[in-house]
One Martini backbone bead per residue (centre of mass of N, CA, C, O) as a GRO file, in nm:
protein
  197
    1MET     BB    1   4.657   0.747   0.304
    2ALA     BB    2   4.342   0.945   0.308
    3GLY     BB    3   4.013   1.024   0.140
    4GLU     BB    4   3.691   1.155   0.163
    5PRO     BB    5   3.454   1.384   0.148
    6ASP     BB    6   3.201   1.231   0.268
    7TRP     BB    7   3.331   1.214   0.555
    8ALA     BB    8   3.213   1.519   0.616
    9TRP     BB    9   2.933   1.419   0.742
   10GLY     BB   10   2.967   1.239   0.961
   11PRO     BB   11   3.012   0.930   1.056
   12ALA     BB   12   2.926   0.684   1.298
   13GLN     BB   13   3.173   0.551   1.164
   14LEU     BB   14   3.442   0.435   1.052
   15PRO     BB   15   3.560   0.380   0.774
   16GLU     BB   16   3.668   0.106   0.640
   17HIS     BB   17   3.920   0.208   0.521
   18ALA     BB   18   4.045   0.389   0.781
   19ALA     BB   19   4.010   0.132   0.980
   20LEU     BB   20   4.242  -0.013   0.828
   21LEU     BB   21   4.473   0.188   0.860
   22VAL     BB   22   4.485   0.153   1.151
   23ARG     BB   23   4.527  -0.137   1.199
   24LEU     BB   24   4.799  -0.145   1.048
   25ALA     BB   25   4.935   0.044   1.219
   26VAL     BB   26   4.894  -0.063   1.510
   27GLU     BB   27   4.980  -0.401   1.431
   28THR     BB   28   5.265  -0.339   1.268
   29GLY     BB   29   5.450  -0.084   1.269
   30LEU     BB   30   5.497   0.070   0.942
   31PHE     BB   31   5.418   0.338   1.052
   32ASP     BB   32   5.450   0.680   1.152
   33GLY     BB   33   5.172   0.757   1.006
   34LEU     BB   34   4.872   0.952   0.936
   35HIS     BB   35   4.708   1.069   0.643
   36PHE     BB   36   4.442   1.314   0.588
   37ASP     BB   37   4.210   1.386   0.313
   38VAL     BB   38   3.867   1.504   0.302
   39GLU     BB   39   3.743   1.776   0.195
   40PRO     BB   40   3.469   1.935   0.228
   41ASN     BB   41   3.524   2.168  -0.024
   42ALA     BB   42   3.452   1.894  -0.237
   43VAL     BB   43   3.149   1.931  -0.170
   44PRO     BB   44   2.900   2.055  -0.336
   45ASP     BB   45   2.757   2.191  -0.062
   46TRP     BB   46   2.957   2.376   0.036
   47ASN     BB   47   2.833   2.628  -0.153
   48ASP     BB   48   2.636   2.604   0.074
   49LYS     BB   49   2.603   2.795   0.344
   50PRO     BB   50   2.396   2.623   0.532
   51THR     BB   51   2.584   2.353   0.488
   52ARG     BB   52   2.879   2.425   0.610
   53PRO     BB   53   2.849   2.333   0.916
   54ALA     BB   54   2.800   2.016   0.865
   55LEU     BB   55   3.076   1.990   0.729
   56MET     BB   56   3.244   2.057   0.988
   57LYS     BB   57   3.146   1.903   1.201
   58GLY     BB   58   3.172   1.639   1.069
   59SER     BB   59   3.508   1.661   1.031
   60VAL     BB   60   3.531   1.644   1.356
   61LYS     BB   61   3.411   1.363   1.383
   62PHE     BB   62   3.585   1.198   1.220
   63TYR     BB   63   3.850   1.281   1.399
   64ASP     BB   64   3.760   1.162   1.641
   65LEU     BB   65   3.727   0.877   1.547
   66LEU     BB   66   4.030   0.845   1.474
   67ARG     BB   67   4.141   0.896   1.756
   68ALA     BB   68   3.993   0.691   1.909
   69ALA     BB   69   4.125   0.456   1.702
   70ALA     BB   70   4.432   0.633   1.731
   71PRO     BB   71   4.569   0.771   2.008
   72HIS     BB   72   4.901   0.711   1.915
   73GLN     BB   73   4.894   0.813   1.651
   74LYS     BB   74   5.007   0.976   1.391
   75ILE     BB   75   4.830   1.279   1.276
   76ASP     BB   76   4.755   1.390   0.956
   77ILE     BB   77   4.643   1.694   0.795
   78ALA     BB   78   4.471   1.827   0.551
   79VAL     BB   79   4.460   2.183   0.452
   80ASN     BB   80   4.245   2.467   0.388
   81PRO     BB   81   4.302   2.798   0.455
   82VAL     BB   82   4.020   2.864   0.501
   83PHE     BB   83   3.954   2.744   0.766
   84ALA     BB   84   4.066   3.017   0.917
   85THR     BB   85   3.766   3.156   0.836
   86LEU     BB   86   3.619   2.965   1.021
   87THR     BB   87   3.329   2.831   1.216
   88THR     BB   88   3.261   2.618   1.465
   89GLY     BB   89   3.093   2.616   1.769
   90GLY     BB   90   3.276   2.898   1.825
   91SER     BB   91   3.508   2.778   1.649
   92ASN     BB   92   3.787   2.740   1.483
   93PHE     BB   93   3.830   2.513   1.230
   94MET     BB   94   4.139   2.487   1.221
   95ARG     BB   95   4.177   2.444   1.544
   96GLU     BB   96   3.986   2.182   1.560
   97LEU     BB   97   4.174   2.005   1.377
   98ALA     BB   98   4.459   2.060   1.538
   99ARG     BB   99   4.346   1.916   1.802
  100ARG     BB  100   4.334   1.620   1.616
  101ALA     BB  101   4.630   1.639   1.589
  102ASP     BB  102   4.990   1.642   1.506
  103SER     BB  103   4.974   1.750   1.217
  104LEU     BB  104   4.979   1.980   0.918
  105SER     BB  105   4.880   2.032   0.596
  106ILE     BB  106   4.906   2.330   0.366
  107MET     BB  107   4.732   2.371   0.071
  108SER     BB  108   4.869   2.659  -0.056
  109TYR     BB  109   4.823   2.654  -0.373
  110ARG     BB  110   5.097   2.815  -0.545
  111SER     BB  111   5.355   2.918  -0.754
  112ASP     BB  112   5.362   3.166  -0.572
  113PRO     BB  113   5.493   3.178  -0.276
  114LYS     BB  114   5.394   3.478  -0.158
  115ARG     BB  115   5.101   3.397  -0.207
  116ALA     BB  116   5.103   3.130  -0.049
  117LEU     BB  117   5.164   3.266   0.220
  118GLU     BB  118   4.934   3.485   0.269
  119TRP     BB  119   4.702   3.242   0.259
  120ALA     BB  120   4.867   3.086   0.517
  121ALA     BB  121   4.891   3.263   0.764
  122PRO     BB  122   4.610   3.215   0.918
  123ALA     BB  123   4.656   2.912   0.956
  124ILE     BB  124   4.929   2.933   1.097
  125ALA     BB  125   4.835   3.086   1.355
  126GLN     BB  126   4.630   2.855   1.443
  127ILE     BB  127   4.842   2.628   1.460
  128GLU     BB  128   5.047   2.756   1.657
  129GLY     BB  129   4.818   2.798   1.869
  130ALA     BB  130   4.798   2.474   1.904
  131GLY     BB  131   5.084   2.347   1.888
  132ARG     BB  132   5.151   2.248   1.579
  133ARG     BB  133   5.249   2.111   1.334
  134TRP     BB  134   5.390   2.193   0.987
  135ARG     BB  135   5.323   2.238   0.658
  136MET     BB  136   5.384   2.283   0.284
  137GLY     BB  137   5.214   2.332   0.022
  138ALA     BB  138   5.293   2.177  -0.320
  139GLU     BB  139   5.193   2.184  -0.669
  140VAL     BB  140   5.252   1.932  -0.936
  141GLY     BB  141   4.988   1.883  -1.082
  142ASP     BB  142   4.671   1.911  -1.197
  143ALA     BB  143   4.619   2.271  -1.272
  144GLU     BB  144   4.586   2.563  -1.282
  145PRO     BB  145   4.735   2.840  -1.321
  146GLY     BB  146   4.922   2.950  -1.049
  147VAL     BB  147   4.912   2.657  -0.899
  148THR     BB  148   5.115   2.486  -1.063
  149TRP     BB  149   5.459   2.346  -1.133
  150ARG     BB  150   5.382   2.219  -1.392
  151GLY     BB  151   5.664   2.219  -1.635
  152THR     BB  152   5.880   2.243  -1.462
  153PRO     BB  153   6.199   2.221  -1.442
  154PRO     BB  154   6.384   2.039  -1.232
  155ASP     BB  155   6.598   2.249  -1.151
  156ARG     BB  156   6.395   2.495  -1.094
  157PHE     BB  157   6.238   2.359  -0.891
  158SER     BB  158   6.444   2.286  -0.669
  159SER     BB  159   6.529   2.580  -0.624
  160ALA     BB  160   6.243   2.680  -0.552
  161MET     BB  161   6.198   2.497  -0.295
  162VAL     BB  162   6.429   2.609  -0.130
  163ASP     BB  163   6.323   2.907  -0.125
  164PHE     BB  164   6.071   2.843  -0.003
  165ASP     BB  165   6.168   2.748   0.264
  166ASN     BB  166   6.353   2.981   0.320
  167LEU     BB  167   6.113   3.173   0.349
  168ILE     BB  168   5.951   3.048   0.564
  169THR     BB  169   6.167   3.029   0.800
  170ASP     BB  170   6.217   3.352   0.780
  171ARG     BB  171   5.923   3.444   0.854
  172PHE     BB  172   5.814   3.219   1.111
  173ARG     BB  173   6.023   3.093   1.301
  174SER     BB  174   5.956   2.761   1.341
  175PRO     BB  175   5.983   2.484   1.506
  176ARG     BB  176   5.678   2.374   1.369
  177TYR     BB  177   5.830   2.337   1.094
  178GLU     BB  178   5.866   2.061   0.826
  179GLY     BB  179   5.815   2.159   0.538
  180LEU     BB  180   5.740   2.003   0.249
  181ALA     BB  181   5.417   1.915   0.046
  182LEU     BB  182   5.392   1.710  -0.208
  183HIS     BB  183   5.173   1.756  -0.504
  184ASP     BB  184   5.218   1.478  -0.680
  185TYR     BB  185   5.402   1.184  -0.716
  186ASP     BB  186   5.370   1.118  -1.021
  187SER     BB  187   5.443   1.416  -1.110
  188LEU     BB  188   5.714   1.418  -0.989
  189ALA     BB  189   5.828   1.177  -1.142
  190GLN     BB  190   5.789   1.309  -1.434
  191MET     BB  191   5.965   1.555  -1.376
  192TYR     BB  192   6.238   1.331  -1.332
  193GLY     BB  193   6.211   1.089  -1.521
  194GLU     BB  194   6.062   0.809  -1.353
  195VAL     BB  195   5.852   0.843  -1.583
  196ASP     BB  196   5.626   0.819  -1.824
  197GLY     BB  197   5.438   1.078  -2.021
   0.00000   0.00000   0.00000
């Protein structure tokens, strides 16, 4: 698992950290796959609309480099639902990312499951159209109210995640849906009392 927003500028070669993970995965067989969260939308220049196409193009380039370095590894990409509303090189940005991945984790962070699904629906359509597997994200770390589940009692959180999963399954009825992706581990462990707060 790795990612730096600056990688979205499209490096000339695979960044050292990413290349190291690829080598570990290829040479050791210790991993089932690699997960990357590059987040071009976290680069300050993303808010400058004339610069946004370069970040989208650079993100695609990064994943091309990654796929070339790890052609047989499973690659999962974390994606912001807004990517489904954007185009790069005349193609949908979400679908271009999906073409370079085995699966995608949709970071549709909302503490109201119905709102999360409404936001994620266009992304799911693009990912399904590309024939890729997908997960739905849920935030448990630090974030503004309405986005995170942080502070939810663990028993309530567990039942809410079961309900969320059932809602997704019932709405999309997709064999490509692979469950929830929870962010972040430390906050989740704290929620369940496995680490001190």
